[in-house]
Amino acid sequence: MKAVITTVGKDRVGILAMMANACADNQINILDVSQTILDGIFTMTMVVDTEKLSVPLADFAAYLQQLGEKNGLVIRLMNKEIFDSMHRV
Amino acid sequence: MSDLRTSEILETIEMIDKECLDIRTITMGISLLDCADSDIRRSCEKIEKKILRLAKDLVKTGEEISLTYGIPVVNKRISVTPIALLCAVSGGDPVEYALTLEKCARELGIDFIGGYSALVQKGFSAGDRELIASIPRALAATEHICASVNVGSTKAGINMDAVQMMGKIVRECAEMTAERDSLGAAKLVVLCNAPEDNPFMAGAFHGVGEPDAEIHVGVSGPGVVRAVLAKADKTLPLNEIAELVKRTAFKITRMGQLVGSVASAKLGIPAGIVDLSLAPTPAAGDSVAEILEEMGLDSCGAYGTTACLALLNDAVKKGGVMAAQAVGGLSGSFIPVSEDAGMIRAVKNGTLNLEKLEAMTAVCSVGLDMVIVPGDTPAEILSGVIADEAAIGMVNLKTTAVRIIPAIGKKEGDHVNFGGLLGEGDVMHINRTGNAVLIARGGRIPSPMQALKN
C-alpha cells in the first residue's frame, strides 16, 4: 500500500533525517519526497510504500503522531487512496 | 511528487485541519425483521444478539479508518427496522425495545441508534399507536436512541390524526426531559417522504426494502464549501458560484465514497449509499448559513436566502452524484438551526425567523430542523407546524421534517444549550394564531395529483 506522510512545523536541522530514520526503522520505503520552507515553516510530503511495514499501519500512524508531538511538528500518515479519490477521476 | 501534486495533498489536509472536513457518520443499517417474536422478551434477546454480532467491529473500524486515512470519522451509528413493526408482532411495552437498543449502543460504543420509528403516512397498523405513545418515555429513559414518525408522503397524503398526535408527543418529549433543556424533543423527528436509507439522525431507520445489513456514509463539508466561496471574487456570477460548489461537492463526496467502500470491505457488509448532505456543526466556519452569506447576503435570513439555498442544494447534488456509486438518504443541504453557528447568530440578531425557515425548507434537503420555541407552545400549534412542513414535502415530492423543541420553562429570547453536535441557540418567536379546529378534525389530506405518475 502507498501512503502519504506529511510533516509540518518550524524549520530546524534534522527533520528530514528524523523522518527518514523513522521510516527505515519500520521497513518503510520512501518513493518520493518534496519539501518547501515558507516563512520558516517546514512542509514536507513523502510518498511511501508500506508493503514491508513491520507493525500494523494504525500503530505506525499513531507512532508518527506522537513523534510529531514530541518534536513540535505535525506529522500525519494518510493512505494515498484518499488523495487519489479526491483529485483524480 | 509521484502522480500527485504537493498542492493537492496540502489542499486535502487544509480541508481537514482548517475547514472541518470530516466523515460525519458511518451508519450500519440492520434489519430486525428476523428478530420479531410473539414474546417481546425473546424479540429483544434476538435483537441484542444480531446487533452485537453485526456491529461488533463498527467502532473499531471507524477509528482505524480515522487513523490510517487521516480523516476523522466523527460518529459511528446504527439504524434499524422501524420498531413499530416489531411491536406489531410482539405486543408489550415498546420501551423494552428502546432499552435493548440502548444497551447495545453502550456495549458497542455507538453514538446513536435510529429506528425507534413508525411509518403511518396512510394510517395506523398494529403496534404503531403504541410505539408513538411510548416515544416520550423511551427518549427520557435512553441517551443514544433516536425516534422518528413518518406522517405523510406524496403517494399517501398526510395522516392528520398522526399530525395531531405528534404535536402532543413532541411536547411530552420536551416535558419529560425538561431538566435537560428538553433534549428529548431534539431526538425526535416527524417526517414526510422519509427516505429508508438515511444515515443521519434523528431520522435514520432501516427500511423494509433494504438488504439485511449495509453500510451508509454521511459526510460533513460546509466548511470546505464556505472556504472555496470565501476565496472567490465577489463579482463572480452565480452560475460560476454553482460550478465552484459542484466541484467542491465532488471532492468531498469522493472521499465519502472511498470511506464507505473501505468500511464495507473491512466489515464484510455490503456498501449502501453515500448521503451527499452538507451537514453543519456548531464549530466556527462549518456553517451552511455562512455559505449563503458568502454568496452575498449580510446575514442568513435576508431576502435572497431561499434562492441561494436552492442554488447550493442543487449544486451539491450535481457535484456529488457523479462522485458516488449510490446516492441516497437526504442528500442536499441541511439547515439545522441550533447546529449551525451562522444560523444561531442570524436568529439572535433577528434576521432569521420561523417563516423564513419554512420557505427555506421548500428548497433544502430536509425541513425545519433543531428549531427551539417557547416551552408553553401549545400542542396544536406544533401540529400546525408539522402539517405545513408535511404539505411542502408532499406537494414538492421531497423529504420534509420537523424537529422542533419546545424548551420547557424557557421563553422567547432565552438561550438553550444541548451540547455537542446538537448545539445551542435562542428560543424563537412562534405565531400562536389559533388552529385548534383544524388540528382536531383529523382524517387524511388526500395525496396530490403529483402522486398519479403511473
PDB file of N, CA, C and O in Angstrom, chain B residues 258-328:
ATOM      1  N   LEU B 258     -15.072   6.697  -0.829  1.00  0.00           N
ATOM      2  CA  LEU B 258     -13.906   5.872  -0.500  1.00  0.00           C
ATOM      3  C   LEU B 258     -14.062   5.266   0.893  1.00  0.00           C
ATOM      4  O   LEU B 258     -13.881   4.063   1.091  1.00  0.00           O
ATOM      5  N   VAL B 259     -14.409   6.125   1.848  1.00  0.00           N
ATOM      6  CA  VAL B 259     -14.541   5.637   3.230  1.00  0.00           C
ATOM      7  C   VAL B 259     -15.644   4.586   3.322  1.00  0.00           C
ATOM      8  O   VAL B 259     -15.492   3.562   4.002  1.00  0.00           O
ATOM      9  N   GLY B 260     -16.746   4.817   2.605  1.00  0.00           N
ATOM     10  CA  GLY B 260     -17.838   3.843   2.585  1.00  0.00           C
ATOM     11  C   GLY B 260     -17.362   2.496   2.054  1.00  0.00           C
ATOM     12  O   GLY B 260     -17.633   1.448   2.648  1.00  0.00           O
ATOM     13  N   SER B 261     -16.617   2.529   0.945  1.00  0.00           N
ATOM     14  CA  SER B 261     -16.148   1.253   0.357  1.00  0.00           C
ATOM     15  C   SER B 261     -15.163   0.563   1.280  1.00  0.00           C
ATOM     16  O   SER B 261     -15.209  -0.670   1.437  1.00  0.00           O
ATOM     17  N   VAL B 262     -14.266   1.336   1.886  1.00  0.00           N
ATOM     18  CA  VAL B 262     -13.267   0.733   2.779  1.00  0.00           C
ATOM     19  C   VAL B 262     -13.963   0.114   3.997  1.00  0.00           C
ATOM     20  O   VAL B 262     -13.685  -1.030   4.378  1.00  0.00           O
ATOM     21  N   ALA B 263     -14.903   0.874   4.589  1.00  0.00           N
ATOM     22  CA  ALA B 263     -15.603   0.373   5.777  1.00  0.00           C
ATOM     23  C   ALA B 263     -16.381  -0.884   5.426  1.00  0.00           C
ATOM     24  O   ALA B 263     -16.386  -1.865   6.176  1.00  0.00           O
ATOM     25  N   SER B 264     -17.036  -0.856   4.273  1.00  0.00           N
ATOM     26  CA  SER B 264     -17.823  -2.010   3.849  1.00  0.00           C
ATOM     27  C   SER B 264     -16.931  -3.247   3.681  1.00  0.00           C
ATOM     28  O   SER B 264     -17.274  -4.340   4.130  1.00  0.00           O
ATOM     29  N   ALA B 265     -15.760  -3.053   3.051  1.00  0.00           N
ATOM     30  CA  ALA B 265     -14.853  -4.181   2.840  1.00  0.00           C
ATOM     31  C   ALA B 265     -14.315  -4.707   4.174  1.00  0.00           C
ATOM     32  O   ALA B 265     -14.271  -5.913   4.412  1.00  0.00           O
ATOM     33  N   LYS B 266     -13.925  -3.787   5.052  1.00  0.00           N
ATOM     34  CA  LYS B 266     -13.366  -4.207   6.341  1.00  0.00           C
ATOM     35  C   LYS B 266     -14.393  -4.958   7.180  1.00  0.00           C
ATOM     36  O   LYS B 266     -14.062  -5.879   7.916  1.00  0.00           O
ATOM     37  N   LEU B 267     -15.654  -4.497   7.117  1.00  0.00           N
ATOM     38  CA  LEU B 267     -16.682  -5.092   7.967  1.00  0.00           C
ATOM     39  C   LEU B 267     -17.359  -6.291   7.304  1.00  0.00           C
ATOM     40  O   LEU B 267     -18.128  -7.016   7.946  1.00  0.00           O
ATOM     41  N   GLY B 268     -17.107  -6.450   6.001  1.00  0.00           N
ATOM     42  CA  GLY B 268     -17.756  -7.553   5.287  1.00  0.00           C
ATOM     43  C   GLY B 268     -19.254  -7.371   5.165  1.00  0.00           C
ATOM     44  O   GLY B 268     -20.018  -8.330   5.161  1.00  0.00           O
ATOM     45  N   ILE B 269     -19.672  -6.125   5.055  1.00  0.00           N
ATOM     46  CA  ILE B 269     -21.103  -5.818   4.934  1.00  0.00           C
ATOM     47  C   ILE B 269     -21.281  -4.942   3.696  1.00  0.00           C
ATOM     48  O   ILE B 269     -20.478  -4.021   3.481  1.00  0.00           O
ATOM     49  N   PRO B 270     -22.280  -5.229   2.855  1.00  0.00           N
ATOM     50  CA  PRO B 270     -22.390  -4.506   1.585  1.00  0.00           C
ATOM     51  C   PRO B 270     -22.485  -2.988   1.771  1.00  0.00           C
ATOM     52  O   PRO B 270     -23.056  -2.510   2.762  1.00  0.00           O
ATOM     53  N   ALA B 271     -21.896  -2.269   0.810  1.00  0.00           N
ATOM     54  CA  ALA B 271     -21.981  -0.804   0.854  1.00  0.00           C
ATOM     55  C   ALA B 271     -23.390  -0.388   0.477  1.00  0.00           C
ATOM     56  O   ALA B 271     -23.976  -0.923  -0.460  1.00  0.00           O
ATOM     57  N   GLY B 272     -23.920   0.556   1.220  1.00  0.00           N
ATOM     58  CA  GLY B 272     -25.250   1.095   0.910  1.00  0.00           C
ATOM     59  C   GLY B 272     -25.093   2.353   0.098  1.00  0.00           C
ATOM     60  O   GLY B 272     -24.621   2.328  -1.037  1.00  0.00           O
ATOM     61  N   ILE B 273     -25.392   3.471   0.693  1.00  0.00           N
ATOM     62  CA  ILE B 273     -25.384   4.734  -0.047  1.00  0.00           C
ATOM     63  C   ILE B 273     -24.416   5.744   0.585  1.00  0.00           C
ATOM     64  O   ILE B 273     -24.000   5.594   1.739  1.00  0.00           O
ATOM     65  N   VAL B 274     -24.070   6.735  -0.219  1.00  0.00           N
ATOM     66  CA  VAL B 274     -23.417   7.912   0.337  1.00  0.00           C
ATOM     67  C   VAL B 274     -24.466   9.005   0.377  1.00  0.00           C
ATOM     68  O   VAL B 274     -25.147   9.250  -0.618  1.00  0.00           O
ATOM     69  N   ASP B 275     -24.631   9.608   1.525  1.00  0.00           N
ATOM     70  CA  ASP B 275     -25.543  10.750   1.634  1.00  0.00           C
ATOM     71  C   ASP B 275     -24.729  12.005   1.381  1.00  0.00           C
ATOM     72  O   ASP B 275     -23.750  12.278   2.074  1.00  0.00           O
ATOM     73  N   LEU B 276     -25.103  12.746   0.339  1.00  0.00           N
ATOM     74  CA  LEU B 276     -24.306  13.890  -0.098  1.00  0.00           C
ATOM     75  C   LEU B 276     -24.486  15.116   0.785  1.00  0.00           C
ATOM     76  O   LEU B 276     -23.927  16.166   0.502  1.00  0.00           O
ATOM     77  N   SER B 277     -25.294  14.984   1.831  1.00  0.00           N
ATOM     78  CA  SER B 277     -25.685  16.185   2.566  1.00  0.00           C
ATOM     79  C   SER B 277     -24.531  16.998   3.122  1.00  0.00           C
ATOM     80  O   SER B 277     -23.537  16.455   3.591  1.00  0.00           O
ATOM     81  N   LEU B 278     -24.672  18.311   3.038  1.00  0.00           N
ATOM     82  CA  LEU B 278     -23.790  19.214   3.769  1.00  0.00           C
ATOM     83  C   LEU B 278     -24.374  19.323   5.167  1.00  0.00           C
ATOM     84  O   LEU B 278     -25.396  19.965   5.372  1.00  0.00           O
ATOM     85  N   ALA B 279     -23.735  18.661   6.123  1.00  0.00           N
ATOM     86  CA  ALA B 279     -24.248  18.685   7.489  1.00  0.00           C
ATOM     87  C   ALA B 279     -23.392  19.628   8.320  1.00  0.00           C
ATOM     88  O   ALA B 279     -22.219  19.354   8.541  1.00  0.00           O
ATOM     89  N   PRO B 280     -23.947  20.738   8.752  1.00  0.00           N
ATOM     90  CA  PRO B 280     -23.133  21.685   9.523  1.00  0.00           C
ATOM     91  C   PRO B 280     -22.882  21.203  10.948  1.00  0.00           C
ATOM     92  O   PRO B 280     -23.540  20.285  11.430  1.00  0.00           O
ATOM     93  N   THR B 281     -21.895  21.802  11.596  1.00  0.00           N
ATOM     94  CA  THR B 281     -21.684  21.586  13.028  1.00  0.00           C
ATOM     95  C   THR B 281     -21.573  22.975  13.661  1.00  0.00           C
ATOM     96  O   THR B 281     -21.314  23.947  12.959  1.00  0.00           O
ATOM     97  N   PRO B 282     -21.734  23.040  14.984  1.00  0.00           N
ATOM     98  CA  PRO B 282     -21.645  24.358  15.620  1.00  0.00           C
ATOM     99  C   PRO B 282     -20.228  24.942  15.579  1.00  0.00           C
ATOM    100  O   PRO B 282     -20.025  26.094  15.962  1.00  0.00           O
ATOM    101  N   ALA B 283     -19.237  24.181  15.094  1.00  0.00           N
ATOM    102  CA  ALA B 283     -17.857  24.685  15.044  1.00  0.00           C
ATOM    103  C   ALA B 283     -17.760  25.908  14.138  1.00  0.00           C
ATOM    104  O   ALA B 283     -18.479  26.006  13.141  1.00  0.00           O
ATOM    105  N   ALA B 284     -16.859  26.820  14.492  1.00  0.00           N
ATOM    106  CA  ALA B 284     -16.699  28.045  13.713  1.00  0.00           C
ATOM    107  C   ALA B 284     -16.352  27.697  12.271  1.00  0.00           C
ATOM    108  O   ALA B 284     -15.486  26.867  12.009  1.00  0.00           O
ATOM    109  N   GLY B 285     -17.057  28.294  11.326  1.00  0.00           N
ATOM    110  CA  GLY B 285     -16.749  28.108   9.907  1.00  0.00           C
ATOM    111  C   GLY B 285     -17.428  26.918   9.258  1.00  0.00           C
ATOM    112  O   GLY B 285     -17.440  26.801   8.038  1.00  0.00           O
ATOM    113  N   ASP B 286     -18.012  26.018  10.050  1.00  0.00           N
ATOM    114  CA  ASP B 286     -18.604  24.807   9.480  1.00  0.00           C
ATOM    115  C   ASP B 286     -20.116  24.987   9.321  1.00  0.00           C
ATOM    116  O   ASP B 286     -20.902  24.170   9.771  1.00  0.00           O
ATOM    117  N   SER B 287     -20.474  26.094   8.662  1.00  0.00           N
ATOM    118  CA  SER B 287     -21.866  26.527   8.691  1.00  0.00           C
ATOM    119  C   SER B 287     -22.461  26.653   7.295  1.00  0.00           C
ATOM    120  O   SER B 287     -21.826  27.195   6.386  1.00  0.00           O
ATOM    121  N   VAL B 288     -23.670  26.135   7.122  1.00  0.00           N
ATOM    122  CA  VAL B 288     -24.384  26.308   5.851  1.00  0.00           C
ATOM    123  C   VAL B 288     -24.805  27.776   5.696  1.00  0.00           C
ATOM    124  O   VAL B 288     -24.719  28.350   4.610  1.00  0.00           O
ATOM    125  N   ALA B 289     -25.230  28.400   6.795  1.00  0.00           N
ATOM    126  CA  ALA B 289     -25.650  29.814   6.732  1.00  0.00           C
ATOM    127  C   ALA B 289     -24.504  30.675   6.211  1.00  0.00           C
ATOM    128  O   ALA B 289     -24.718  31.603   5.413  1.00  0.00           O
ATOM    129  N   GLU B 290     -23.286  30.360   6.631  1.00  0.00           N
ATOM    130  CA  GLU B 290     -22.144  31.168   6.191  1.00  0.00           C
ATOM    131  C   GLU B 290     -21.832  30.951   4.706  1.00  0.00           C
ATOM    132  O   GLU B 290     -21.288  31.839   4.054  1.00  0.00           O
ATOM    133  N   ILE B 291     -22.188  29.790   4.174  1.00  0.00           N
ATOM    134  CA  ILE B 291     -22.048  29.585   2.719  1.00  0.00           C
ATOM    135  C   ILE B 291     -22.984  30.558   2.004  1.00  0.00           C
ATOM    136  O   ILE B 291     -22.597  31.243   1.051  1.00  0.00           O
ATOM    137  N   LEU B 292     -24.222  30.644   2.499  1.00  0.00           N
ATOM    138  CA  LEU B 292     -25.206  31.541   1.874  1.00  0.00           C
ATOM    139  C   LEU B 292     -24.729  32.990   1.992  1.00  0.00           C
ATOM    140  O   LEU B 292     -24.869  33.789   1.066  1.00  0.00           O
ATOM    141  N   GLU B 293     -24.139  33.292   3.141  1.00  0.00           N
ATOM    142  CA  GLU B 293     -23.639  34.662   3.348  1.00  0.00           C
ATOM    143  C   GLU B 293     -22.471  34.955   2.407  1.00  0.00           C
ATOM    144  O   GLU B 293     -22.354  36.068   1.894  1.00  0.00           O
ATOM    145  N   GLU B 294     -21.624  33.958   2.164  1.00  0.00           N
ATOM    146  CA  GLU B 294     -20.513  34.154   1.215  1.00  0.00           C
ATOM    147  C   GLU B 294     -21.025  34.447  -0.194  1.00  0.00           C
ATOM    148  O   GLU B 294     -20.348  35.068  -1.000  1.00  0.00           O
ATOM    149  N   MET B 295     -22.232  33.971  -0.493  1.00  0.00           N
ATOM    150  CA  MET B 295     -22.788  34.243  -1.821  1.00  0.00           C
ATOM    151  C   MET B 295     -23.188  35.707  -1.950  1.00  0.00           C
ATOM    152  O   MET B 295     -23.407  36.198  -3.058  1.00  0.00           O
ATOM    153  N   GLY B 296     -23.332  36.394  -0.809  1.00  0.00           N
ATOM    154  CA  GLY B 296     -23.602  37.827  -0.896  1.00  0.00           C
ATOM    155  C   GLY B 296     -24.696  38.354   0.001  1.00  0.00           C
ATOM    156  O   GLY B 296     -25.254  39.428  -0.247  1.00  0.00           O
ATOM    157  N   LEU B 297     -25.032  37.615   1.048  1.00  0.00           N
ATOM    158  CA  LEU B 297     -26.045  38.100   1.988  1.00  0.00           C
ATOM    159  C   LEU B 297     -25.345  38.653   3.225  1.00  0.00           C
ATOM    160  O   LEU B 297     -24.358  38.082   3.679  1.00  0.00           O
ATOM    161  N   ASP B 298     -25.875  39.740   3.772  1.00  0.00           N
ATOM    162  CA  ASP B 298     -25.301  40.273   5.011  1.00  0.00           C
ATOM    163  C   ASP B 298     -25.535  39.304   6.162  1.00  0.00           C
ATOM    164  O   ASP B 298     -24.718  39.177   7.068  1.00  0.00           O
ATOM    165  N   SER B 299     -26.672  38.636   6.119  1.00  0.00           N
ATOM    166  CA  SER B 299     -26.959  37.622   7.137  1.00  0.00           C
ATOM    167  C   SER B 299     -27.928  36.620   6.543  1.00  0.00           C
ATOM    168  O   SER B 299     -28.780  36.981   5.715  1.00  0.00           O
ATOM    169  N   CYS B 300     -27.795  35.377   6.959  1.00  0.00           N
ATOM    170  CA  CYS B 300     -28.780  34.367   6.587  1.00  0.00           C
ATOM    171  C   CYS B 300     -30.147  34.866   7.051  1.00  0.00           C
ATOM    172  O   CYS B 300     -30.274  35.378   8.161  1.00  0.00           O
ATOM    173  N   GLY B 301     -31.150  34.726   6.203  1.00  0.00           N
ATOM    174  CA  GLY B 301     -32.480  35.221   6.550  1.00  0.00           C
ATOM    175  C   GLY B 301     -32.867  36.426   5.711  1.00  0.00           C
ATOM    176  O   GLY B 301     -34.049  36.751   5.569  1.00  0.00           O
ATOM    177  N   ALA B 302     -31.863  37.101   5.135  1.00  0.00           N
ATOM    178  CA  ALA B 302     -32.152  38.234   4.251  1.00  0.00           C
ATOM    179  C   ALA B 302     -32.910  37.735   3.031  1.00  0.00           C
ATOM    180  O   ALA B 302     -32.812  36.551   2.676  1.00  0.00           O
ATOM    181  N   TYR B 303     -33.652  38.620   2.362  1.00  0.00           N
ATOM    182  CA  TYR B 303     -34.279  38.211   1.106  1.00  0.00           C
ATOM    183  C   TYR B 303     -33.187  37.790   0.138  1.00  0.00           C
ATOM    184  O   TYR B 303     -32.178  38.488   0.000  1.00  0.00           O
ATOM    185  N   GLY B 304     -33.385  36.678  -0.529  1.00  0.00           N
ATOM    186  CA  GLY B 304     -32.342  36.088  -1.372  1.00  0.00           C
ATOM    187  C   GLY B 304     -31.813  34.793  -0.767  1.00  0.00           C
ATOM    188  O   GLY B 304     -31.182  33.993  -1.449  1.00  0.00           O
ATOM    189  N   THR B 305     -32.101  34.590   0.545  1.00  0.00           N
ATOM    190  CA  THR B 305     -31.609  33.395   1.236  1.00  0.00           C
ATOM    191  C   THR B 305     -32.140  32.114   0.595  1.00  0.00           C
ATOM    192  O   THR B 305     -31.393  31.160   0.362  1.00  0.00           O
ATOM    193  N   THR B 306     -33.430  32.103   0.287  1.00  0.00           N
ATOM    194  CA  THR B 306     -34.035  30.895  -0.286  1.00  0.00           C
ATOM    195  C   THR B 306     -33.419  30.605  -1.655  1.00  0.00           C
ATOM    196  O   THR B 306     -33.141  29.453  -1.993  1.00  0.00           O
ATOM    197  N   ALA B 307     -33.166  31.665  -2.431  1.00  0.00           N
ATOM    198  CA  ALA B 307     -32.570  31.487  -3.759  1.00  0.00           C
ATOM    199  C   ALA B 307     -31.163  30.917  -3.638  1.00  0.00           C
ATOM    200  O   ALA B 307     -30.785  29.990  -4.366  1.00  0.00           O
ATOM    201  N   CYS B 308     -30.380  31.466  -2.705  1.00  0.00           N
ATOM    202  CA  CYS B 308     -29.008  30.959  -2.502  1.00  0.00           C
ATOM    203  C   CYS B 308     -29.040  29.490  -2.083  1.00  0.00           C
ATOM    204  O   CYS B 308     -28.243  28.679  -2.547  1.00  0.00           O
ATOM    205  N   LEU B 309     -29.980  29.161  -1.196  1.00  0.00           N
ATOM    206  CA  LEU B 309     -30.061  27.786  -0.691  1.00  0.00           C
ATOM    207  C   LEU B 309     -30.472  26.828  -1.811  1.00  0.00           C
ATOM    208  O   LEU B 309     -29.977  25.704  -1.899  1.00  0.00           O
ATOM    209  N   ALA B 310     -31.355  27.303  -2.693  1.00  0.00           N
ATOM    210  CA  ALA B 310     -31.783  26.470  -3.827  1.00  0.00           C
ATOM    211  C   ALA B 310     -30.583  26.162  -4.715  1.00  0.00           C
ATOM    212  O   ALA B 310     -30.379  25.026  -5.145  1.00  0.00           O
ATOM    213  N   LEU B 311     -29.776  27.191  -4.971  1.00  0.00           N
ATOM    214  CA  LEU B 311     -28.570  27.002  -5.788  1.00  0.00           C
ATOM    215  C   LEU B 311     -27.627  26.005  -5.112  1.00  0.00           C
ATOM    216  O   LEU B 311     -27.137  25.068  -5.734  1.00  0.00           O
ATOM    217  N   LEU B 312     -27.410  26.219  -3.825  1.00  0.00           N
ATOM    218  CA  LEU B 312     -26.482  25.367  -3.066  1.00  0.00           C
ATOM    219  C   LEU B 312     -26.935  23.912  -3.077  1.00  0.00           C
ATOM    220  O   LEU B 312     -26.171  22.993  -3.368  1.00  0.00           O
ATOM    221  N   ASN B 313     -28.213  23.707  -2.737  1.00  0.00           N
ATOM    222  CA  ASN B 313     -28.749  22.355  -2.628  1.00  0.00           C
ATOM    223  C   ASN B 313     -28.603  21.600  -3.952  1.00  0.00           C
ATOM    224  O   ASN B 313     -28.211  20.441  -3.991  1.00  0.00           O
ATOM    225  N   ASP B 314     -28.887  22.305  -5.046  1.00  0.00           N
ATOM    226  CA  ASP B 314     -28.823  21.686  -6.367  1.00  0.00           C
ATOM    227  C   ASP B 314     -27.378  21.405  -6.780  1.00  0.00           C
ATOM    228  O   ASP B 314     -27.074  20.325  -7.310  1.00  0.00           O
ATOM    229  N   ALA B 315     -26.491  22.363  -6.529  1.00  0.00           N
ATOM    230  CA  ALA B 315     -25.094  22.195  -6.950  1.00  0.00           C
ATOM    231  C   ALA B 315     -24.423  21.079  -6.151  1.00  0.00           C
ATOM    232  O   ALA B 315     -23.599  20.335  -6.682  1.00  0.00           O
ATOM    233  N   VAL B 316     -24.781  20.950  -4.883  1.00  0.00           N
ATOM    234  CA  VAL B 316     -24.233  19.867  -4.054  1.00  0.00           C
ATOM    235  C   VAL B 316     -24.619  18.512  -4.644  1.00  0.00           C
ATOM    236  O   VAL B 316     -23.810  17.600  -4.756  1.00  0.00           O
ATOM    237  N   LYS B 317     -25.883  18.399  -5.053  1.00  0.00           N
ATOM    238  CA  LYS B 317     -26.344  17.131  -5.642  1.00  0.00           C
ATOM    239  C   LYS B 317     -25.622  16.856  -6.947  1.00  0.00           C
ATOM    240  O   LYS B 317     -25.179  15.733  -7.209  1.00  0.00           O
ATOM    241  N   LYS B 318     -25.525  17.878  -7.805  1.00  0.00           N
ATOM    242  CA  LYS B 318     -24.910  17.665  -9.116  1.00  0.00           C
ATOM    243  C   LYS B 318     -23.443  17.270  -8.979  1.00  0.00           C
ATOM    244  O   LYS B 318     -22.951  16.431  -9.725  1.00  0.00           O
ATOM    245  N   GLY B 319     -22.748  17.898  -8.049  1.00  0.00           N
ATOM    246  CA  GLY B 319     -21.344  17.553  -7.843  1.00  0.00           C
ATOM    247  C   GLY B 319     -21.185  16.185  -7.215  1.00  0.00           C
ATOM    248  O   GLY B 319     -20.315  15.409  -7.586  1.00  0.00           O
ATOM    249  N   GLY B 320     -22.066  15.878  -6.290  1.00  0.00           N
ATOM    250  CA  GLY B 320     -21.919  14.652  -5.518  1.00  0.00           C
ATOM    251  C   GLY B 320     -22.362  13.407  -6.256  1.00  0.00           C
ATOM    252  O   GLY B 320     -21.787  12.340  -6.081  1.00  0.00           O
ATOM    253  N   VAL B 321     -23.347  13.571  -7.107  1.00  0.00           N
ATOM    254  CA  VAL B 321     -23.969  12.375  -7.687  1.00  0.00           C
ATOM    255  C   VAL B 321     -22.980  11.609  -8.570  1.00  0.00           C
ATOM    256  O   VAL B 321     -23.007  10.386  -8.632  1.00  0.00           O
ATOM    257  N   MET B 322     -22.061  12.322  -9.219  1.00  0.00           N
ATOM    258  CA  MET B 322     -21.102  11.639 -10.074  1.00  0.00           C
ATOM    259  C   MET B 322     -19.969  11.019  -9.253  1.00  0.00           C
ATOM    260  O   MET B 322     -19.285  10.108  -9.709  1.00  0.00           O
ATOM    261  N   ALA B 323     -19.796  11.521  -8.045  1.00  0.00           N
ATOM    262  CA  ALA B 323     -18.692  11.048  -7.213  1.00  0.00           C
ATOM    263  C   ALA B 323     -19.048   9.770  -6.453  1.00  0.00           C
ATOM    264  O   ALA B 323     -18.172   9.089  -5.951  1.00  0.00           O
ATOM    265  N   ALA B 324     -20.320   9.472  -6.336  1.00  0.00           N
ATOM    266  CA  ALA B 324     -20.746   8.338  -5.506  1.00  0.00           C
ATOM    267  C   ALA B 324     -21.309   7.228  -6.367  1.00  0.00           C
ATOM    268  O   ALA B 324     -21.917   7.480  -7.407  1.00  0.00           O
ATOM    269  N   GLN B 325     -21.105   5.994  -5.922  1.00  0.00           N
ATOM    270  CA  GLN B 325     -21.673   4.860  -6.666  1.00  0.00           C
ATOM    271  C   GLN B 325     -23.181   4.787  -6.477  1.00  0.00           C
ATOM    272  O   GLN B 325     -23.919   4.514  -7.393  1.00  0.00           O
ATOM    273  N   ALA B 326     -23.616   5.024  -5.259  1.00  0.00           N
ATOM    274  CA  ALA B 326     -25.052   5.035  -4.992  1.00  0.00           C
ATOM    275  C   ALA B 326     -25.344   6.180  -4.033  1.00  0.00           C
ATOM    276  O   ALA B 326     -24.726   6.293  -2.987  1.00  0.00           O
ATOM    277  N   VAL B 327     -26.255   7.012  -4.446  1.00  0.00           N
ATOM    278  CA  VAL B 327     -26.601   8.180  -3.635  1.00  0.00           C
ATOM    279  C   VAL B 327     -27.935   7.902  -2.971  1.00  0.00           C
ATOM    280  O   VAL B 327     -28.795   7.255  -3.551  1.00  0.00           O
ATOM    281  N   GLY B 328     -28.087   8.375  -1.747  1.00  0.00           N
ATOM    282  CA  GLY B 328     -29.368   8.135  -1.088  1.00  0.00           C
ATOM    283  C   GLY B 328     -29.537   9.036   0.108  1.00  0.00           C
ATOM    284  O   GLY B 328     -28.914  10.105   0.177  1.00  0.00           O
TER     285      GLY B 328
END
